[in-house]
């Protein structure tokens, strides 16, 4: 049985819980279709827009004396649970429609990072909504947030994005898989924690890139394929220009060359490509498919999508 880790992008899940639920319903059909064909599927997802909105909303309430402020680890846990709930519901309904008796579980997942990771000094991970330059400047002055222009779509707040080292609940994920459970894990890249000298874990204010955590998870599970679902059908070179080109079948060396040419935006496509290369480096027989959430079925048939192999 081929094993696939599917990573859904947070931006591809829409801008509201209602929109997200509709998108997830369509995705559930494709994912359950994979299961029906005999694939073993593990699901992860992003949470950049969602965790930013949760943090912004709760801290807005705190500023107006309507509740306490919430740090990022707790906001990350909330986003894992609410996105996971919608996915569980949609997947269970689709499984029921096809007469497949299978449990679906969302596992709130912690991911270890290094306390001295340079990322803590250089925030790069976009979270929350898109803002105009004027709105971003105002929030910089009022709240001290750091903002970055995101692929020509506007300005987004950025937070530290340390490298994932270890998935704390990996054994539990493997146990659930062995018992035939469809697992949703490492949502939003996992809740970032550091391991203190005492051996205790402590949550930190950051958002781990979900594709890099998904690549680590896929490598540990010795998956045959990592599928990264985002908002576009392909990985593009010369993105947004007249000579824009969608990449089809490419090799690791091809992608390293494009990285050297600065073809991929740091806040969007570059982490996905880097995650793909990290997975194949750890699992040379594996492959990576990067495509859109809406185009998954076509991509699985080879009609669209970027496929990366050793």
GROMACS .gro file of C-alpha atoms in nm:
model
  310
    1UNK     CA    1   0.000   0.000   0.000
    2UNK     CA    2   0.150   0.335  -0.106
    3UNK     CA    3   0.167   0.595   0.170
    4UNK     CA    4   0.099   0.963   0.097
    5UNK     CA    5   0.127   1.269   0.321
    6UNK     CA    6  -0.098   1.549   0.197
    7UNK     CA    7  -0.023   1.905   0.313
    8UNK     CA    8  -0.302   2.158   0.257
    9UNK     CA    9  -0.205   2.523   0.246
   10UNK     CA   10  -0.368   2.758   0.494
   11UNK     CA   11  -0.418   3.021   0.223
   12UNK     CA   12  -0.587   2.762   0.001
   13UNK     CA   13  -0.848   2.703   0.273
   14UNK     CA   14  -1.017   3.040   0.229
   15UNK     CA   15  -1.059   3.349   0.445
   16UNK     CA   16  -1.345   3.246   0.674
   17UNK     CA   17  -1.467   2.930   0.850
   18UNK     CA   18  -1.767   2.916   0.613
   19UNK     CA   19  -1.554   2.942   0.300
   20UNK     CA   20  -1.306   2.695   0.445
   21UNK     CA   21  -1.575   2.437   0.514
   22UNK     CA   22  -1.696   2.453   0.153
   23UNK     CA   23  -1.342   2.412   0.021
   24UNK     CA   24  -1.268   2.128   0.261
   25UNK     CA   25  -1.579   1.941   0.148
   26UNK     CA   26  -1.445   1.934  -0.208
   27UNK     CA   27  -1.100   1.833  -0.089
   28UNK     CA   28  -1.248   1.551   0.120
   29UNK     CA   29  -1.387   1.389  -0.195
   30UNK     CA   30  -1.041   1.381  -0.353
   31UNK     CA   31  -0.870   1.256  -0.037
   32UNK     CA   32  -1.127   0.985   0.024
   33UNK     CA   33  -1.091   0.895  -0.344
   34UNK     CA   34  -0.725   0.822  -0.274
   35UNK     CA   35  -0.821   0.603   0.021
   36UNK     CA   36  -1.078   0.421  -0.192
   37UNK     CA   37  -0.801   0.343  -0.442
   38UNK     CA   38  -0.596   0.179  -0.170
   39UNK     CA   39  -0.359   0.456  -0.068
   40UNK     CA   40  -0.270   0.515   0.295
   41UNK     CA   41  -0.317   0.887   0.356
   42UNK     CA   42  -0.196   1.117   0.635
   43UNK     CA   43  -0.308   1.480   0.629
   44UNK     CA   44  -0.144   1.798   0.751
   45UNK     CA   45  -0.245   2.157   0.689
   46UNK     CA   46  -0.135   2.518   0.714
   47UNK     CA   47  -0.278   2.778   0.949
   48UNK     CA   48  -0.109   3.106   0.856
   49UNK     CA   49  -0.426   3.308   0.791
   50UNK     CA   50  -0.623   3.131   1.063
   51UNK     CA   51  -0.373   3.156   1.349
   52UNK     CA   52  -0.313   3.521   1.265
   53UNK     CA   53  -0.685   3.596   1.275
   54UNK     CA   54  -0.729   3.407   1.604
   55UNK     CA   55  -0.437   3.589   1.764
   56UNK     CA   56  -0.550   3.928   1.633
   57UNK     CA   57  -0.910   3.875   1.749
   58UNK     CA   58  -0.824   3.753   2.098
   59UNK     CA   59  -0.567   4.026   2.154
   60UNK     CA   60  -0.814   4.288   2.028
   61UNK     CA   61  -1.059   4.161   2.291
   62UNK     CA   62  -0.786   4.180   2.554
   63UNK     CA   63  -0.704   4.539   2.459
   64UNK     CA   64  -1.070   4.626   2.519
   65UNK     CA   65  -1.077   4.440   2.853
   66UNK     CA   66  -1.294   4.160   2.719
   67UNK     CA   67  -1.054   3.877   2.805
   68UNK     CA   68  -0.688   3.784   2.852
   69UNK     CA   69  -0.427   3.804   2.572
   70UNK     CA   70  -0.336   3.471   2.408
   71UNK     CA   71   0.019   3.377   2.306
   72UNK     CA   72   0.092   3.199   1.980
   73UNK     CA   73   0.127   2.840   2.112
   74UNK     CA   74  -0.232   2.850   2.239
   75UNK     CA   75  -0.355   3.017   1.921
   76UNK     CA   76  -0.179   2.747   1.720
   77UNK     CA   77  -0.356   2.478   1.920
   78UNK     CA   78  -0.693   2.646   1.859
   79UNK     CA   79  -0.629   2.661   1.486
   80UNK     CA   80  -0.528   2.293   1.477
   81UNK     CA   81  -0.851   2.197   1.649
   82UNK     CA   82  -1.093   2.409   1.446
   83UNK     CA   83  -0.940   2.330   1.106
   84UNK     CA   84  -0.912   1.965   1.207
   85UNK     CA   85  -1.276   1.957   1.315
   86UNK     CA   86  -1.396   2.078   0.976
   87UNK     CA   87  -1.173   1.829   0.798
   88UNK     CA   88  -1.284   1.544   1.022
   89UNK     CA   89  -1.649   1.621   0.964
   90UNK     CA   90  -1.608   1.644   0.585
   91UNK     CA   91  -1.393   1.331   0.562
   92UNK     CA   92  -1.626   1.124   0.782
   93UNK     CA   93  -1.927   1.230   0.576
   94UNK     CA   94  -1.752   1.140   0.251
   95UNK     CA   95  -1.633   0.805   0.389
   96UNK     CA   96  -1.989   0.730   0.501
   97UNK     CA   97  -2.121   0.816   0.153
   98UNK     CA   98  -1.884   0.559   0.000
   99UNK     CA   99  -1.960   0.298   0.266
  100UNK     CA  100  -1.606   0.305   0.407
  101UNK     CA  101  -1.582   0.233   0.780
  102UNK     CA  102  -1.279   0.431   0.896
  103UNK     CA  103  -1.212   0.653   1.194
  104UNK     CA  104  -1.072   1.005   1.147
  105UNK     CA  105  -0.868   1.169   1.423
  106UNK     CA  106  -0.712   1.514   1.458
  107UNK     CA  107  -0.404   1.493   1.679
  108UNK     CA  108  -0.294   1.820   1.839
  109UNK     CA  109   0.076   1.803   1.762
  110UNK     CA  110   0.383   1.967   1.917
  111UNK     CA  111   0.699   2.012   1.711
  112UNK     CA  112   1.037   2.075   1.867
  113UNK     CA  113   1.253   2.367   1.749
  114UNK     CA  114   1.591   2.493   1.867
  115UNK     CA  115   1.587   2.782   2.113
  116UNK     CA  116   1.887   2.936   1.936
  117UNK     CA  117   1.740   2.907   1.586
  118UNK     CA  118   1.839   3.225   1.392
  119UNK     CA  119   1.477   3.257   1.274
  120UNK     CA  120   1.383   3.408   1.610
  121UNK     CA  121   1.593   3.713   1.518
  122UNK     CA  122   1.460   3.737   1.162
  123UNK     CA  123   1.079   3.694   1.132
  124UNK     CA  124   0.975   3.571   0.785
  125UNK     CA  125   0.656   3.363   0.823
  126UNK     CA  126   0.344   3.546   0.691
  127UNK     CA  127   0.033   3.514   0.907
  128UNK     CA  128  -0.310   3.669   0.915
  129UNK     CA  129  -0.477   3.885   0.653
  130UNK     CA  130  -0.339   4.093   0.367
  131UNK     CA  131  -0.308   4.469   0.427
  132UNK     CA  132  -0.228   4.774   0.218
  133UNK     CA  133   0.107   4.944   0.274
  134UNK     CA  134  -0.068   5.223   0.465
  135UNK     CA  135  -0.251   4.979   0.694
  136UNK     CA  136   0.071   4.787   0.757
  137UNK     CA  137   0.262   5.105   0.846
  138UNK     CA  138  -0.009   5.203   1.095
  139UNK     CA  139   0.005   4.863   1.269
  140UNK     CA  140   0.386   4.875   1.277
  141UNK     CA  141   0.366   5.202   1.467
  142UNK     CA  142   0.077   5.105   1.697
  143UNK     CA  143   0.159   4.741   1.774
  144UNK     CA  144   0.526   4.699   1.684
  145UNK     CA  145   0.448   4.418   1.438
  146UNK     CA  146   0.684   4.329   1.153
  147UNK     CA  147   0.535   4.326   0.802
  148UNK     CA  148   0.655   4.198   0.466
  149UNK     CA  149   0.523   4.235   0.111
  150UNK     CA  150   0.386   3.895   0.005
  151UNK     CA  151   0.423   3.803  -0.365
  152UNK     CA  152   0.253   4.118  -0.494
  153UNK     CA  153  -0.070   4.049  -0.303
  154UNK     CA  154  -0.024   4.301  -0.024
  155UNK     CA  155   0.148   4.320   0.315
  156UNK     CA  156   0.121   4.055   0.588
  157UNK     CA  157   0.250   4.036   0.940
  158UNK     CA  158   0.551   3.806   0.975
  159UNK     CA  159   0.666   3.607   1.280
  160UNK     CA  160   0.966   3.378   1.347
  161UNK     CA  161   0.962   3.049   1.157
  162UNK     CA  162   1.220   2.813   1.310
  163UNK     CA  163   1.316   2.483   1.154
  164UNK     CA  164   1.131   2.172   1.280
  165UNK     CA  165   1.362   1.926   1.455
  166UNK     CA  166   1.138   1.659   1.600
  167UNK     CA  167   0.767   1.571   1.601
  168UNK     CA  168   0.686   1.509   1.967
  169UNK     CA  169   0.378   1.290   1.905
  170UNK     CA  170   0.533   1.086   1.619
  171UNK     CA  171   0.486   0.752   1.800
  172UNK     CA  172   0.117   0.829   1.856
  173UNK     CA  173   0.073   0.917   1.488
  174UNK     CA  174   0.233   0.588   1.382
  175UNK     CA  175   0.018   0.392   1.629
  176UNK     CA  176  -0.302   0.546   1.490
  177UNK     CA  177  -0.194   0.472   1.133
  178UNK     CA  178  -0.119   0.107   1.219
  179UNK     CA  179  -0.474   0.075   1.354
  180UNK     CA  180  -0.620   0.198   1.025
  181UNK     CA  181  -0.712   0.549   1.143
  182UNK     CA  182  -0.708   0.842   0.901
  183UNK     CA  183  -0.483   1.090   1.085
  184UNK     CA  184  -0.479   1.470   1.063
  185UNK     CA  185  -0.158   1.581   1.235
  186UNK     CA  186   0.105   1.855   1.260
  187UNK     CA  187  -0.150   2.120   1.166
  188UNK     CA  188   0.001   2.461   1.101
  189UNK     CA  189   0.349   2.310   1.120
  190UNK     CA  190   0.280   2.196   1.474
  191UNK     CA  191   0.282   2.391   1.799
  192UNK     CA  192   0.645   2.512   1.832
  193UNK     CA  193   0.811   2.400   2.154
  194UNK     CA  194   1.168   2.404   2.282
  195UNK     CA  195   1.314   2.133   2.502
  196UNK     CA  196   1.465   2.271   2.820
  197UNK     CA  197   1.765   2.118   2.998
  198UNK     CA  198   1.526   1.956   3.243
  199UNK     CA  199   1.365   1.769   2.953
  200UNK     CA  200   1.043   1.968   2.980
  201UNK     CA  201   0.884   2.123   2.674
  202UNK     CA  202   0.795   2.491   2.660
  203UNK     CA  203   0.584   2.659   2.391
  204UNK     CA  204   0.735   2.956   2.204
  205UNK     CA  205   0.590   3.242   1.997
  206UNK     CA  206   0.646   3.132   1.638
  207UNK     CA  207   0.481   2.956   1.345
  208UNK     CA  208   0.670   2.665   1.188
  209UNK     CA  209   0.639   2.632   0.812
  210UNK     CA  210   0.382   2.355   0.767
  211UNK     CA  211   0.543   2.223   0.448
  212UNK     CA  212   0.876   2.168   0.622
  213UNK     CA  213   0.704   1.990   0.910
  214UNK     CA  214   0.501   1.787   0.659
  215UNK     CA  215   0.825   1.693   0.482
  216UNK     CA  216   0.977   1.584   0.813
  217UNK     CA  217   0.664   1.383   0.897
  218UNK     CA  218   0.656   1.223   0.551
  219UNK     CA  219   1.023   1.127   0.578
  220UNK     CA  220   0.978   0.974   0.925
  221UNK     CA  221   0.678   0.777   0.800
  222UNK     CA  222   0.879   0.667   0.491
  223UNK     CA  223   0.602   0.794   0.264
  224UNK     CA  224   0.611   0.727  -0.108
  225UNK     CA  225   0.485   1.074  -0.191
  226UNK     CA  226   0.440   1.417  -0.037
  227UNK     CA  227   0.157   1.621  -0.191
  228UNK     CA  228   0.166   1.997  -0.121
  229UNK     CA  229  -0.164   2.169  -0.203
  230UNK     CA  230  -0.163   2.545  -0.246
  231UNK     CA  231  -0.354   2.818  -0.433
  232UNK     CA  232  -0.192   2.767  -0.777
  233UNK     CA  233  -0.181   2.474  -1.023
  234UNK     CA  234   0.197   2.471  -1.066
  235UNK     CA  235   0.525   2.592  -0.928
  236UNK     CA  236   0.600   2.881  -1.164
  237UNK     CA  237   0.919   3.043  -1.283
  238UNK     CA  238   0.909   3.410  -1.384
  239UNK     CA  239   0.590   3.430  -1.179
  240UNK     CA  240   0.364   3.721  -1.271
  241UNK     CA  241   0.568   3.815  -1.578
  242UNK     CA  242   0.487   3.782  -1.948
  243UNK     CA  243   0.713   3.477  -1.973
  244UNK     CA  244   0.562   3.301  -1.670
  245UNK     CA  245   0.598   2.922  -1.701
  246UNK     CA  246   0.443   2.641  -1.499
  247UNK     CA  247   0.683   2.358  -1.422
  248UNK     CA  248   0.576   1.998  -1.491
  249UNK     CA  249   0.818   1.710  -1.430
  250UNK     CA  250   1.142   1.837  -1.276
  251UNK     CA  251   1.437   1.702  -1.081
  252UNK     CA  252   1.597   1.809  -0.756
  253UNK     CA  253   1.887   1.963  -0.949
  254UNK     CA  254   1.643   2.160  -1.167
  255UNK     CA  255   1.480   2.310  -0.859
  256UNK     CA  256   1.813   2.393  -0.694
  257UNK     CA  257   1.904   2.587  -1.007
  258UNK     CA  258   1.579   2.782  -0.995
  259UNK     CA  259   1.637   2.858  -0.626
  260UNK     CA  260   1.983   2.991  -0.711
  261UNK     CA  261   1.816   3.217  -0.970
  262UNK     CA  262   1.578   3.355  -0.701
  263UNK     CA  263   1.274   3.228  -0.890
  264UNK     CA  264   1.059   3.160  -0.583
  265UNK     CA  265   0.912   3.411  -0.337
  266UNK     CA  266   1.047   3.372   0.017
  267UNK     CA  267   0.709   3.411   0.184
  268UNK     CA  268   0.514   3.172  -0.038
  269UNK     CA  269   0.661   2.922  -0.288
  270UNK     CA  270   1.024   2.901  -0.172
  271UNK     CA  271   0.945   2.718   0.157
  272UNK     CA  272   0.734   2.466  -0.037
  273UNK     CA  273   1.016   2.391  -0.281
  274UNK     CA  274   1.270   2.372   0.002
  275UNK     CA  275   1.042   2.131   0.190
  276UNK     CA  276   1.009   1.915  -0.122
  277UNK     CA  277   1.388   1.892  -0.155
  278UNK     CA  278   1.429   1.813   0.216
  279UNK     CA  279   1.181   1.525   0.187
  280UNK     CA  280   1.354   1.375  -0.118
  281UNK     CA  281   1.696   1.419   0.046
  282UNK     CA  282   1.578   1.206   0.339
  283UNK     CA  283   1.377   0.970   0.117
  284UNK     CA  284   1.541   0.954  -0.231
  285UNK     CA  285   1.284   0.708  -0.367
  286UNK     CA  286   0.997   0.944  -0.282
  287UNK     CA  287   0.842   1.212  -0.501
  288UNK     CA  288   0.665   1.542  -0.441
  289UNK     CA  289   0.358   1.683  -0.615
  290UNK     CA  290   0.282   2.056  -0.578
  291UNK     CA  291  -0.050   2.177  -0.716
  292UNK     CA  292  -0.373   2.356  -0.630
  293UNK     CA  293  -0.635   2.238  -0.386
  294UNK     CA  294  -0.903   2.260  -0.656
  295UNK     CA  295  -0.688   2.081  -0.915
  296UNK     CA  296  -0.591   1.777  -0.708
  297UNK     CA  297  -0.788   1.526  -0.915
  298UNK     CA  298  -0.641   1.655  -1.243
  299UNK     CA  299  -0.294   1.656  -1.088
  300UNK     CA  300  -0.329   1.295  -0.975
  301UNK     CA  301  -0.407   1.208  -1.337
  302UNK     CA  302  -0.095   1.392  -1.453
  303UNK     CA  303  -0.283   1.672  -1.628
  304UNK     CA  304  -0.146   1.958  -1.415
  305UNK     CA  305   0.092   2.009  -1.126
  306UNK     CA  306   0.465   2.015  -1.059
  307UNK     CA  307   0.621   1.674  -0.989
  308UNK     CA  308   0.967   1.663  -0.832
  309UNK     CA  309   1.186   1.352  -0.822
  310UNK     CA  310   1.550   1.278  -0.740
   0.00000   0.00000   0.00000
